[in-house]
Amino acid sequence: MRIRVTRIVVALLALGLPVVAFAQTPAPSTDPNANIVVANPTYTTIPLEIDVNKPAAEVWARIGKYCDIGEWLQIPGGCKIISGAEGEVGSVRSVANEVMVGKTQYSYTYTQTVRAGRPYNLYHGTLEARPVTDKTSKIVYTLMYDNSMMADDAAREKDKMTRTATFQRAMTNMKTLAEGGKLAPRQ
């Protein structure tokens, strides 16, 4: 087809006739994954820490299983491992289908996967119980994600504040559980 069009254009030019080119507008994509890539990401982080009056090993034993998130984030449906095994890199939990992508003795890192038809925000979280002394530790939780797909700076700030409040409550819940307390019902 391209060769035939080229020959016609050459023939018209040889005859001294004008040649007008028309650009075709591409058809809209029907692929639900067509718009998942974000052209100009703006990554933001939410670093959180809370001191705990227990050694890191005891803290991690109480709040560090991959599906413990169901308890300390007080998720109504809880959490289940839907692929792999508890505590293994590559395991997937039912909470946003998050995949464990790394772990150490007292930490793990997870990500949320690409979803059809939604811009990918590269959401990652790392939860860690960090030793401070032989009797105390701190829980460190760091979230990182792309918030560029939000409407404006005000929307980005509101989202960050909402996430910070949610995970600060989770940090307080983890501290309570690690120190032997019980959680108040979620309001």
mmCIF file with all atom_site columns, C-alpha atoms in Angstrom:
data_model
loop_
_atom_site.group_PDB
_atom_site.id
_atom_site.type_symbol
_atom_site.label_atom_id
_atom_site.label_alt_id
_atom_site.label_comp_id
_atom_site.label_asym_id
_atom_site.label_entity_id
_atom_site.label_seq_id
_atom_site.pdbx_PDB_ins_code
_atom_site.Cartn_x
_atom_site.Cartn_y
_atom_site.Cartn_z
_atom_site.occupancy
_atom_site.B_iso_or_equiv
_atom_site.pdbx_formal_charge
_atom_site.auth_seq_id
_atom_site.auth_comp_id
_atom_site.auth_asym_id
_atom_site.auth_atom_id
_atom_site.pdbx_PDB_model_num
ATOM 1   C CA . MET A 1 1   ? 0.000   0.000   0.000   1.00 0.00 ? 1   MET A CA 1
ATOM 2   C CA . ARG A 1 2   ? 2.773   2.410   0.913   1.00 0.00 ? 2   ARG A CA 1
ATOM 3   C CA . ILE A 1 3   ? 4.631   1.767   -2.339  1.00 0.00 ? 3   ILE A CA 1
ATOM 4   C CA . ARG A 1 4   ? 1.468   2.427   -4.409  1.00 0.00 ? 4   ARG A CA 1
ATOM 5   C CA . VAL A 1 5   ? 0.802   5.753   -2.586  1.00 0.00 ? 5   VAL A CA 1
ATOM 6   C CA . THR A 1 6   ? 4.416   6.775   -3.101  1.00 0.00 ? 6   THR A CA 1
ATOM 7   C CA . ARG A 1 7   ? 4.156   6.016   -6.870  1.00 0.00 ? 7   ARG A CA 1
ATOM 8   C CA . ILE A 1 8   ? 0.945   8.047   -7.153  1.00 0.00 ? 8   ILE A CA 1
ATOM 9   C CA . VAL A 1 9   ? 2.529   11.035  -5.371  1.00 0.00 ? 9   VAL A CA 1
ATOM 10  C CA . VAL A 1 10  ? 5.601   10.828  -7.633  1.00 0.00 ? 10  VAL A CA 1
ATOM 11  C CA . ALA A 1 11  ? 3.359   10.660  -10.747 1.00 0.00 ? 11  ALA A CA 1
ATOM 12  C CA . LEU A 1 12  ? 1.321   13.683  -9.628  1.00 0.00 ? 12  LEU A CA 1
ATOM 13  C CA . LEU A 1 13  ? 4.472   15.667  -8.906  1.00 0.00 ? 13  LEU A CA 1
ATOM 14  C CA . ALA A 1 14  ? 5.904   14.706  -12.323 1.00 0.00 ? 14  ALA A CA 1
ATOM 15  C CA . LEU A 1 15  ? 2.760   16.072  -13.968 1.00 0.00 ? 15  LEU A CA 1
ATOM 16  C CA . GLY A 1 16  ? 3.118   19.305  -11.987 1.00 0.00 ? 16  GLY A CA 1
ATOM 17  C CA . LEU A 1 17  ? -0.077  18.714  -10.051 1.00 0.00 ? 17  LEU A CA 1
ATOM 18  C CA . PRO A 1 18  ? -0.340  19.772  -6.411  1.00 0.00 ? 18  PRO A CA 1
ATOM 19  C CA . VAL A 1 19  ? -0.227  17.083  -3.753  1.00 0.00 ? 19  VAL A CA 1
ATOM 20  C CA . VAL A 1 20  ? -2.059  17.631  -0.486  1.00 0.00 ? 20  VAL A CA 1
ATOM 21  C CA . ALA A 1 21  ? -1.387  15.386  2.484   1.00 0.00 ? 21  ALA A CA 1
ATOM 22  C CA . PHE A 1 22  ? -4.024  14.725  5.121   1.00 0.00 ? 22  PHE A CA 1
ATOM 23  C CA . ALA A 1 23  ? -3.099  13.363  8.520   1.00 0.00 ? 23  ALA A CA 1
ATOM 24  C CA . GLN A 1 24  ? -5.363  10.693  9.904   1.00 0.00 ? 24  GLN A CA 1
ATOM 25  C CA . THR A 1 25  ? -6.587  11.129  13.444  1.00 0.00 ? 25  THR A CA 1
ATOM 26  C CA . PRO A 1 26  ? -5.848  7.929   15.304  1.00 0.00 ? 26  PRO A CA 1
ATOM 27  C CA . ALA A 1 27  ? -8.891  6.079   16.593  1.00 0.00 ? 27  ALA A CA 1
ATOM 28  C CA . PRO A 1 28  ? -9.364  6.182   20.360  1.00 0.00 ? 28  PRO A CA 1
ATOM 29  C CA . SER A 1 29  ? -7.825  3.177   22.036  1.00 0.00 ? 29  SER A CA 1
ATOM 30  C CA . THR A 1 30  ? -10.127 0.424   23.221  1.00 0.00 ? 30  THR A CA 1
ATOM 31  C CA . ASP A 1 31  ? -7.269  -1.067  25.238  1.00 0.00 ? 31  ASP A CA 1
ATOM 32  C CA . PRO A 1 32  ? -8.062  -0.605  28.978  1.00 0.00 ? 32  PRO A CA 1
ATOM 33  C CA . ASN A 1 33  ? -4.312  -0.444  29.647  1.00 0.00 ? 33  ASN A CA 1
ATOM 34  C CA . ALA A 1 34  ? -3.619  2.373   27.183  1.00 0.00 ? 34  ALA A CA 1
ATOM 35  C CA . ASN A 1 35  ? -3.467  5.133   29.799  1.00 0.00 ? 35  ASN A CA 1
ATOM 36  C CA . ILE A 1 36  ? -1.731  3.515   32.768  1.00 0.00 ? 36  ILE A CA 1
ATOM 37  C CA . VAL A 1 37  ? 1.641   5.189   32.196  1.00 0.00 ? 37  VAL A CA 1
ATOM 38  C CA . VAL A 1 38  ? 2.037   8.571   33.868  1.00 0.00 ? 38  VAL A CA 1
ATOM 39  C CA . ALA A 1 39  ? 4.038   10.973  31.699  1.00 0.00 ? 39  ALA A CA 1
ATOM 40  C CA . ASN A 1 40  ? 5.391   13.277  34.435  1.00 0.00 ? 40  ASN A CA 1
ATOM 41  C CA . PRO A 1 41  ? 5.242   11.564  37.819  1.00 0.00 ? 41  PRO A CA 1
ATOM 42  C CA . THR A 1 42  ? 5.652   13.491  41.066  1.00 0.00 ? 42  THR A CA 1
ATOM 43  C CA . TYR A 1 43  ? 6.644   11.130  43.828  1.00 0.00 ? 43  TYR A CA 1
ATOM 44  C CA . THR A 1 44  ? 5.765   11.877  47.400  1.00 0.00 ? 44  THR A CA 1
ATOM 45  C CA . THR A 1 45  ? 6.720   10.106  50.610  1.00 0.00 ? 45  THR A CA 1
ATOM 46  C CA . ILE A 1 46  ? 5.092   9.798   53.994  1.00 0.00 ? 46  ILE A CA 1
ATOM 47  C CA . PRO A 1 47  ? 7.657   8.843   56.643  1.00 0.00 ? 47  PRO A CA 1
ATOM 48  C CA . LEU A 1 48  ? 6.212   7.840   60.027  1.00 0.00 ? 48  LEU A CA 1
ATOM 49  C CA . GLU A 1 49  ? 7.864   6.742   63.278  1.00 0.00 ? 49  GLU A CA 1
ATOM 50  C CA . ILE A 1 50  ? 6.637   5.857   66.755  1.00 0.00 ? 50  ILE A CA 1
ATOM 51  C CA . ASP A 1 51  ? 8.574   4.775   69.842  1.00 0.00 ? 51  ASP A CA 1
ATOM 52  C CA . VAL A 1 52  ? 7.683   1.458   71.471  1.00 0.00 ? 52  VAL A CA 1
ATOM 53  C CA . ASN A 1 53  ? 8.564   0.241   74.963  1.00 0.00 ? 53  ASN A CA 1
ATOM 54  C CA . LYS A 1 54  ? 9.413   -3.269  73.793  1.00 0.00 ? 54  LYS A CA 1
ATOM 55  C CA . PRO A 1 55  ? 12.418  -4.817  72.021  1.00 0.00 ? 55  PRO A CA 1
ATOM 56  C CA . ALA A 1 56  ? 12.244  -4.937  68.234  1.00 0.00 ? 56  ALA A CA 1
ATOM 57  C CA . ALA A 1 57  ? 12.005  -8.748  68.177  1.00 0.00 ? 57  ALA A CA 1
ATOM 58  C CA . GLU A 1 58  ? 8.885   -8.673  70.385  1.00 0.00 ? 58  GLU A CA 1
ATOM 59  C CA . VAL A 1 59  ? 7.373   -5.820  68.392  1.00 0.00 ? 59  VAL A CA 1
ATOM 60  C CA . TRP A 1 60  ? 7.927   -7.650  65.111  1.00 0.00 ? 60  TRP A CA 1
ATOM 61  C CA . ALA A 1 61  ? 6.536   -10.896 66.508  1.00 0.00 ? 61  ALA A CA 1
ATOM 62  C CA . ARG A 1 62  ? 3.310   -9.053  67.389  1.00 0.00 ? 62  ARG A CA 1
ATOM 63  C CA . ILE A 1 63  ? 2.750   -6.741  64.376  1.00 0.00 ? 63  ILE A CA 1
ATOM 64  C CA . GLY A 1 64  ? 5.100   -7.942  61.627  1.00 0.00 ? 64  GLY A CA 1
ATOM 65  C CA . LYS A 1 65  ? 3.249   -10.758 59.902  1.00 0.00 ? 65  LYS A CA 1
ATOM 66  C CA . TYR A 1 66  ? 2.215   -9.706  56.384  1.00 0.00 ? 66  TYR A CA 1
ATOM 67  C CA . CYS A 1 67  ? -1.503  -10.028 57.137  1.00 0.00 ? 67  CYS A CA 1
ATOM 68  C CA . ASP A 1 68  ? -1.290  -8.380  60.573  1.00 0.00 ? 68  ASP A CA 1
ATOM 69  C CA . ILE A 1 69  ? -2.287  -5.252  58.616  1.00 0.00 ? 69  ILE A CA 1
ATOM 70  C CA . GLY A 1 70  ? -5.900  -6.417  58.876  1.00 0.00 ? 70  GLY A CA 1
ATOM 71  C CA . GLU A 1 71  ? -5.760  -5.994  62.658  1.00 0.00 ? 71  GLU A CA 1
ATOM 72  C CA . TRP A 1 72  ? -3.714  -2.820  63.120  1.00 0.00 ? 72  TRP A CA 1
ATOM 73  C CA . LEU A 1 73  ? -5.278  -0.974  60.172  1.00 0.00 ? 73  LEU A CA 1
ATOM 74  C CA . GLN A 1 74  ? -8.644  -2.314  61.386  1.00 0.00 ? 74  GLN A CA 1
ATOM 75  C CA . ILE A 1 75  ? -9.766  -3.467  57.945  1.00 0.00 ? 75  ILE A CA 1
ATOM 76  C CA . PRO A 1 76  ? -13.367 -4.719  58.211  1.00 0.00 ? 76  PRO A CA 1
ATOM 77  C CA . GLY A 1 77  ? -12.784 -7.742  55.941  1.00 0.00 ? 77  GLY A CA 1
ATOM 78  C CA . GLY A 1 78  ? -9.408  -8.509  57.470  1.00 0.00 ? 78  GLY A CA 1
ATOM 79  C CA . CYS A 1 79  ? -6.517  -9.807  55.381  1.00 0.00 ? 79  CYS A CA 1
ATOM 80  C CA . LYS A 1 80  ? -5.804  -13.117 53.692  1.00 0.00 ? 80  LYS A CA 1
ATOM 81  C CA . ILE A 1 81  ? -2.798  -14.401 51.792  1.00 0.00 ? 81  ILE A CA 1
ATOM 82  C CA . ILE A 1 82  ? -4.160  -15.020 48.294  1.00 0.00 ? 82  ILE A CA 1
ATOM 83  C CA . SER A 1 83  ? -0.942  -16.200 46.653  1.00 0.00 ? 83  SER A CA 1
ATOM 84  C CA . GLY A 1 84  ? 2.294   -17.559 48.070  1.00 0.00 ? 84  GLY A CA 1
ATOM 85  C CA . ALA A 1 85  ? 2.883   -18.019 51.782  1.00 0.00 ? 85  ALA A CA 1
ATOM 86  C CA . GLU A 1 86  ? 2.840   -15.680 54.778  1.00 0.00 ? 86  GLU A CA 1
ATOM 87  C CA . GLY A 1 87  ? 6.166   -13.897 55.104  1.00 0.00 ? 87  GLY A CA 1
ATOM 88  C CA . GLU A 1 88  ? 7.605   -14.900 51.736  1.00 0.00 ? 88  GLU A CA 1
ATOM 89  C CA . VAL A 1 89  ? 8.787   -12.420 49.134  1.00 0.00 ? 89  VAL A CA 1
ATOM 90  C CA . GLY A 1 90  ? 6.339   -12.670 46.256  1.00 0.00 ? 90  GLY A CA 1
ATOM 91  C CA . SER A 1 91  ? 3.334   -13.431 48.446  1.00 0.00 ? 91  SER A CA 1
ATOM 92  C CA . VAL A 1 92  ? 0.182   -11.461 47.724  1.00 0.00 ? 92  VAL A CA 1
ATOM 93  C CA . ARG A 1 93  ? -2.262  -10.283 50.375  1.00 0.00 ? 93  ARG A CA 1
ATOM 94  C CA . SER A 1 94  ? -5.910  -9.460  49.810  1.00 0.00 ? 94  SER A CA 1
ATOM 95  C CA . VAL A 1 95  ? -5.405  -5.850  50.918  1.00 0.00 ? 95  VAL A CA 1
ATOM 96  C CA . ALA A 1 96  ? -5.224  -4.099  47.503  1.00 0.00 ? 96  ALA A CA 1
ATOM 97  C CA . ASN A 1 97  ? -3.559  -7.261  46.117  1.00 0.00 ? 97  ASN A CA 1
ATOM 98  C CA . GLU A 1 98  ? -0.259  -6.002  47.565  1.00 0.00 ? 98  GLU A CA 1
ATOM 99  C CA . VAL A 1 99  ? 2.847   -8.009  46.712  1.00 0.00 ? 99  VAL A CA 1
ATOM 100 C CA . MET A 1 100 ? 5.724   -8.389  49.177  1.00 0.00 ? 100 MET A CA 1
ATOM 101 C CA . VAL A 1 101 ? 8.823   -7.326  47.246  1.00 0.00 ? 101 VAL A CA 1
ATOM 102 C CA . GLY A 1 102 ? 11.448  -7.374  49.998  1.00 0.00 ? 102 GLY A CA 1
ATOM 103 C CA . LYS A 1 103 ? 12.043  -8.297  53.621  1.00 0.00 ? 103 LYS A CA 1
ATOM 104 C CA . THR A 1 104 ? 14.629  -8.365  56.383  1.00 0.00 ? 104 THR A CA 1
ATOM 105 C CA . GLN A 1 105 ? 14.572  -9.805  59.886  1.00 0.00 ? 105 GLN A CA 1
ATOM 106 C CA . TYR A 1 106 ? 12.357  -6.958  61.155  1.00 0.00 ? 106 TYR A CA 1
ATOM 107 C CA . SER A 1 107 ? 10.903  -5.389  58.009  1.00 0.00 ? 107 SER A CA 1
ATOM 108 C CA . TYR A 1 108 ? 9.085   -5.911  54.761  1.00 0.00 ? 108 TYR A CA 1
ATOM 109 C CA . THR A 1 109 ? 8.394   -3.835  51.665  1.00 0.00 ? 109 THR A CA 1
ATOM 110 C CA . TYR A 1 110 ? 5.348   -4.203  49.469  1.00 0.00 ? 110 TYR A CA 1
ATOM 111 C CA . THR A 1 111 ? 3.899   -2.684  46.321  1.00 0.00 ? 111 THR A CA 1
ATOM 112 C CA . GLN A 1 112 ? 0.521   -2.348  44.715  1.00 0.00 ? 112 GLN A CA 1
ATOM 113 C CA . THR A 1 113 ? 0.369   -3.773  41.227  1.00 0.00 ? 113 THR A CA 1
ATOM 114 C CA . VAL A 1 114 ? -0.664  -2.208  37.945  1.00 0.00 ? 114 VAL A CA 1
ATOM 115 C CA . ARG A 1 115 ? -4.443  -2.249  37.437  1.00 0.00 ? 115 ARG A CA 1
ATOM 116 C CA . ALA A 1 116 ? -6.187  -2.162  34.074  1.00 0.00 ? 116 ALA A CA 1
ATOM 117 C CA . GLY A 1 117 ? -7.487  1.245   33.097  1.00 0.00 ? 117 GLY A CA 1
ATOM 118 C CA . ARG A 1 118 ? -5.939  3.116   36.049  1.00 0.00 ? 118 ARG A CA 1
ATOM 119 C CA . PRO A 1 119 ? -2.802  5.261   36.034  1.00 0.00 ? 119 PRO A CA 1
ATOM 120 C CA . TYR A 1 120 ? -0.003  3.418   37.827  1.00 0.00 ? 120 TYR A CA 1
ATOM 121 C CA . ASN A 1 121 ? 1.087   5.330   40.925  1.00 0.00 ? 121 ASN A CA 1
ATOM 122 C CA . LEU A 1 122 ? 4.037   3.066   41.882  1.00 0.00 ? 122 LEU A CA 1
ATOM 123 C CA . TYR A 1 123 ? 2.677   2.767   45.458  1.00 0.00 ? 123 TYR A CA 1
ATOM 124 C CA . HIS A 1 124 ? 5.175   1.160   47.863  1.00 0.00 ? 124 HIS A CA 1
ATOM 125 C CA . GLY A 1 125 ? 5.288   0.793   51.625  1.00 0.00 ? 125 GLY A CA 1
ATOM 126 C CA . THR A 1 126 ? 7.954   -0.380  54.049  1.00 0.00 ? 126 THR A CA 1
ATOM 127 C CA . LEU A 1 127 ? 7.191   -1.423  57.630  1.00 0.00 ? 127 LEU A CA 1
ATOM 128 C CA . GLU A 1 128 ? 10.065  -1.898  60.055  1.00 0.00 ? 128 GLU A CA 1
ATOM 129 C CA . ALA A 1 129 ? 10.654  -2.550  63.757  1.00 0.00 ? 129 ALA A CA 1
ATOM 130 C CA . ARG A 1 130 ? 13.966  -0.819  64.444  1.00 0.00 ? 130 ARG A CA 1
ATOM 131 C CA . PRO A 1 131 ? 15.935  -1.563  67.644  1.00 0.00 ? 131 PRO A CA 1
ATOM 132 C CA . VAL A 1 132 ? 16.794  1.511   69.741  1.00 0.00 ? 132 VAL A CA 1
ATOM 133 C CA . THR A 1 133 ? 18.021  -0.137  72.944  1.00 0.00 ? 133 THR A CA 1
ATOM 134 C CA . ASP A 1 134 ? 17.836  -3.719  74.196  1.00 0.00 ? 134 ASP A CA 1
ATOM 135 C CA . LYS A 1 135 ? 14.414  -2.857  75.735  1.00 0.00 ? 135 LYS A CA 1
ATOM 136 C CA . THR A 1 136 ? 12.976  -0.322  73.293  1.00 0.00 ? 136 THR A CA 1
ATOM 137 C CA . SER A 1 137 ? 12.440  0.112   69.587  1.00 0.00 ? 137 SER A CA 1
ATOM 138 C CA . LYS A 1 138 ? 10.594  2.210   67.097  1.00 0.00 ? 138 LYS A CA 1
ATOM 139 C CA . ILE A 1 139 ? 8.179   1.320   64.376  1.00 0.00 ? 139 ILE A CA 1
ATOM 140 C CA . VAL A 1 140 ? 9.067   2.993   61.085  1.00 0.00 ? 140 VAL A CA 1
ATOM 141 C CA . TYR A 1 141 ? 6.568   3.052   58.230  1.00 0.00 ? 141 TYR A CA 1
ATOM 142 C CA . THR A 1 142 ? 7.386   4.759   54.945  1.00 0.00 ? 142 THR A CA 1
ATOM 143 C CA . LEU A 1 143 ? 4.940   5.153   52.078  1.00 0.00 ? 143 LEU A CA 1
ATOM 144 C CA . MET A 1 144 ? 5.959   6.333   48.608  1.00 0.00 ? 144 MET A CA 1
ATOM 145 C CA . TYR A 1 145 ? 3.714   6.923   45.605  1.00 0.00 ? 145 TYR A CA 1
ATOM 146 C CA . ASP A 1 146 ? 3.117   9.114   42.563  1.00 0.00 ? 146 ASP A CA 1
ATOM 147 C CA . ASN A 1 147 ? 0.414   11.713  43.120  1.00 0.00 ? 147 ASN A CA 1
ATOM 148 C CA . SER A 1 148 ? 0.749   13.514  39.774  1.00 0.00 ? 148 SER A CA 1
ATOM 149 C CA . MET A 1 149 ? -2.594  12.272  38.477  1.00 0.00 ? 149 MET A CA 1
ATOM 150 C CA . MET A 1 150 ? -4.465  14.348  41.052  1.00 0.00 ? 150 MET A CA 1
ATOM 151 C CA . ALA A 1 151 ? -6.094  17.570  39.901  1.00 0.00 ? 151 ALA A CA 1
ATOM 152 C CA . ASP A 1 152 ? -3.807  20.093  41.591  1.00 0.00 ? 152 ASP A CA 1
ATOM 153 C CA . ASP A 1 153 ? -1.514  20.827  44.546  1.00 0.00 ? 153 ASP A CA 1
ATOM 154 C CA . ALA A 1 154 ? -4.491  21.230  46.895  1.00 0.00 ? 154 ALA A CA 1
ATOM 155 C CA . ALA A 1 155 ? -5.801  17.767  45.970  1.00 0.00 ? 155 ALA A CA 1
ATOM 156 C CA . ARG A 1 156 ? -2.313  16.276  46.374  1.00 0.00 ? 156 ARG A CA 1
ATOM 157 C CA . GLU A 1 157 ? -1.937  17.859  49.818  1.00 0.00 ? 157 GLU A CA 1
ATOM 158 C CA . LYS A 1 158 ? -5.388  16.678  50.925  1.00 0.00 ? 158 LYS A CA 1
ATOM 159 C CA . ASP A 1 159 ? -4.600  13.124  49.783  1.00 0.00 ? 159 ASP A CA 1
ATOM 160 C CA . LYS A 1 160 ? -1.281  13.167  51.628  1.00 0.00 ? 160 LYS A CA 1
ATOM 161 C CA . MET A 1 161 ? -2.923  14.461  54.812  1.00 0.00 ? 161 MET A CA 1
ATOM 162 C CA . THR A 1 162 ? -5.635  11.789  54.631  1.00 0.00 ? 162 THR A CA 1
ATOM 163 C CA . ARG A 1 163 ? -3.104  8.999   54.108  1.00 0.00 ? 163 ARG A CA 1
ATOM 164 C CA . THR A 1 164 ? -0.887  10.373  56.882  1.00 0.00 ? 164 THR A CA 1
ATOM 165 C CA . ALA A 1 165 ? -3.820  10.409  59.332  1.00 0.00 ? 165 ALA A CA 1
ATOM 166 C CA . THR A 1 166 ? -4.839  6.858   58.368  1.00 0.00 ? 166 THR A CA 1
ATOM 167 C CA . PHE A 1 167 ? -1.343  5.457   58.805  1.00 0.00 ? 167 PHE A CA 1
ATOM 168 C CA . GLN A 1 168 ? -0.614  7.497   61.943  1.00 0.00 ? 168 GLN A CA 1
ATOM 169 C CA . ARG A 1 169 ? -3.675  5.807   63.486  1.00 0.00 ? 169 ARG A CA 1
ATOM 170 C CA . ALA A 1 170 ? -2.239  2.455   62.312  1.00 0.00 ? 170 ALA A CA 1
ATOM 171 C CA . MET A 1 171 ? 1.109   3.328   63.941  1.00 0.00 ? 171 MET A CA 1
ATOM 172 C CA . THR A 1 172 ? -0.646  4.077   67.246  1.00 0.00 ? 172 THR A CA 1
ATOM 173 C CA . ASN A 1 173 ? -2.534  0.787   66.935  1.00 0.00 ? 173 ASN A CA 1
ATOM 174 C CA . MET A 1 174 ? 0.698   -1.126  66.296  1.00 0.00 ? 174 MET A CA 1
ATOM 175 C CA . LYS A 1 175 ? 2.308   0.477   69.352  1.00 0.00 ? 175 LYS A CA 1
ATOM 176 C CA . THR A 1 176 ? -0.719  -0.451  71.476  1.00 0.00 ? 176 THR A CA 1
ATOM 177 C CA . LEU A 1 177 ? -0.662  -4.063  70.279  1.00 0.00 ? 177 LEU A CA 1
ATOM 178 C CA . ALA A 1 178 ? 3.131   -4.397  70.600  1.00 0.00 ? 178 ALA A CA 1
ATOM 179 C CA . GLU A 1 179 ? 3.012   -3.108  74.168  1.00 0.00 ? 179 GLU A CA 1
ATOM 180 C CA . GLY A 1 180 ? 0.301   -5.630  75.091  1.00 0.00 ? 180 GLY A CA 1
ATOM 181 C CA . GLY A 1 181 ? -2.789  -3.412  74.868  1.00 0.00 ? 181 GLY A CA 1
ATOM 182 C CA . LYS A 1 182 ? -6.115  -3.853  73.121  1.00 0.00 ? 182 LYS A CA 1
ATOM 183 C CA . LEU A 1 183 ? -7.472  -1.703  70.301  1.00 0.00 ? 183 LEU A CA 1
ATOM 184 C CA . ALA A 1 184 ? -10.561 0.421   70.655  1.00 0.00 ? 184 ALA A CA 1
ATOM 185 C CA . PRO A 1 185 ? -13.215 -0.378  68.041  1.00 0.00 ? 185 PRO A CA 1
ATOM 186 C CA . ARG A 1 186 ? -12.768 1.528   64.792  1.00 0.00 ? 186 ARG A CA 1
ATOM 187 C CA . GLN A 1 187 ? -15.029 4.536   64.522  1.00 0.00 ? 187 GLN A CA 1
#
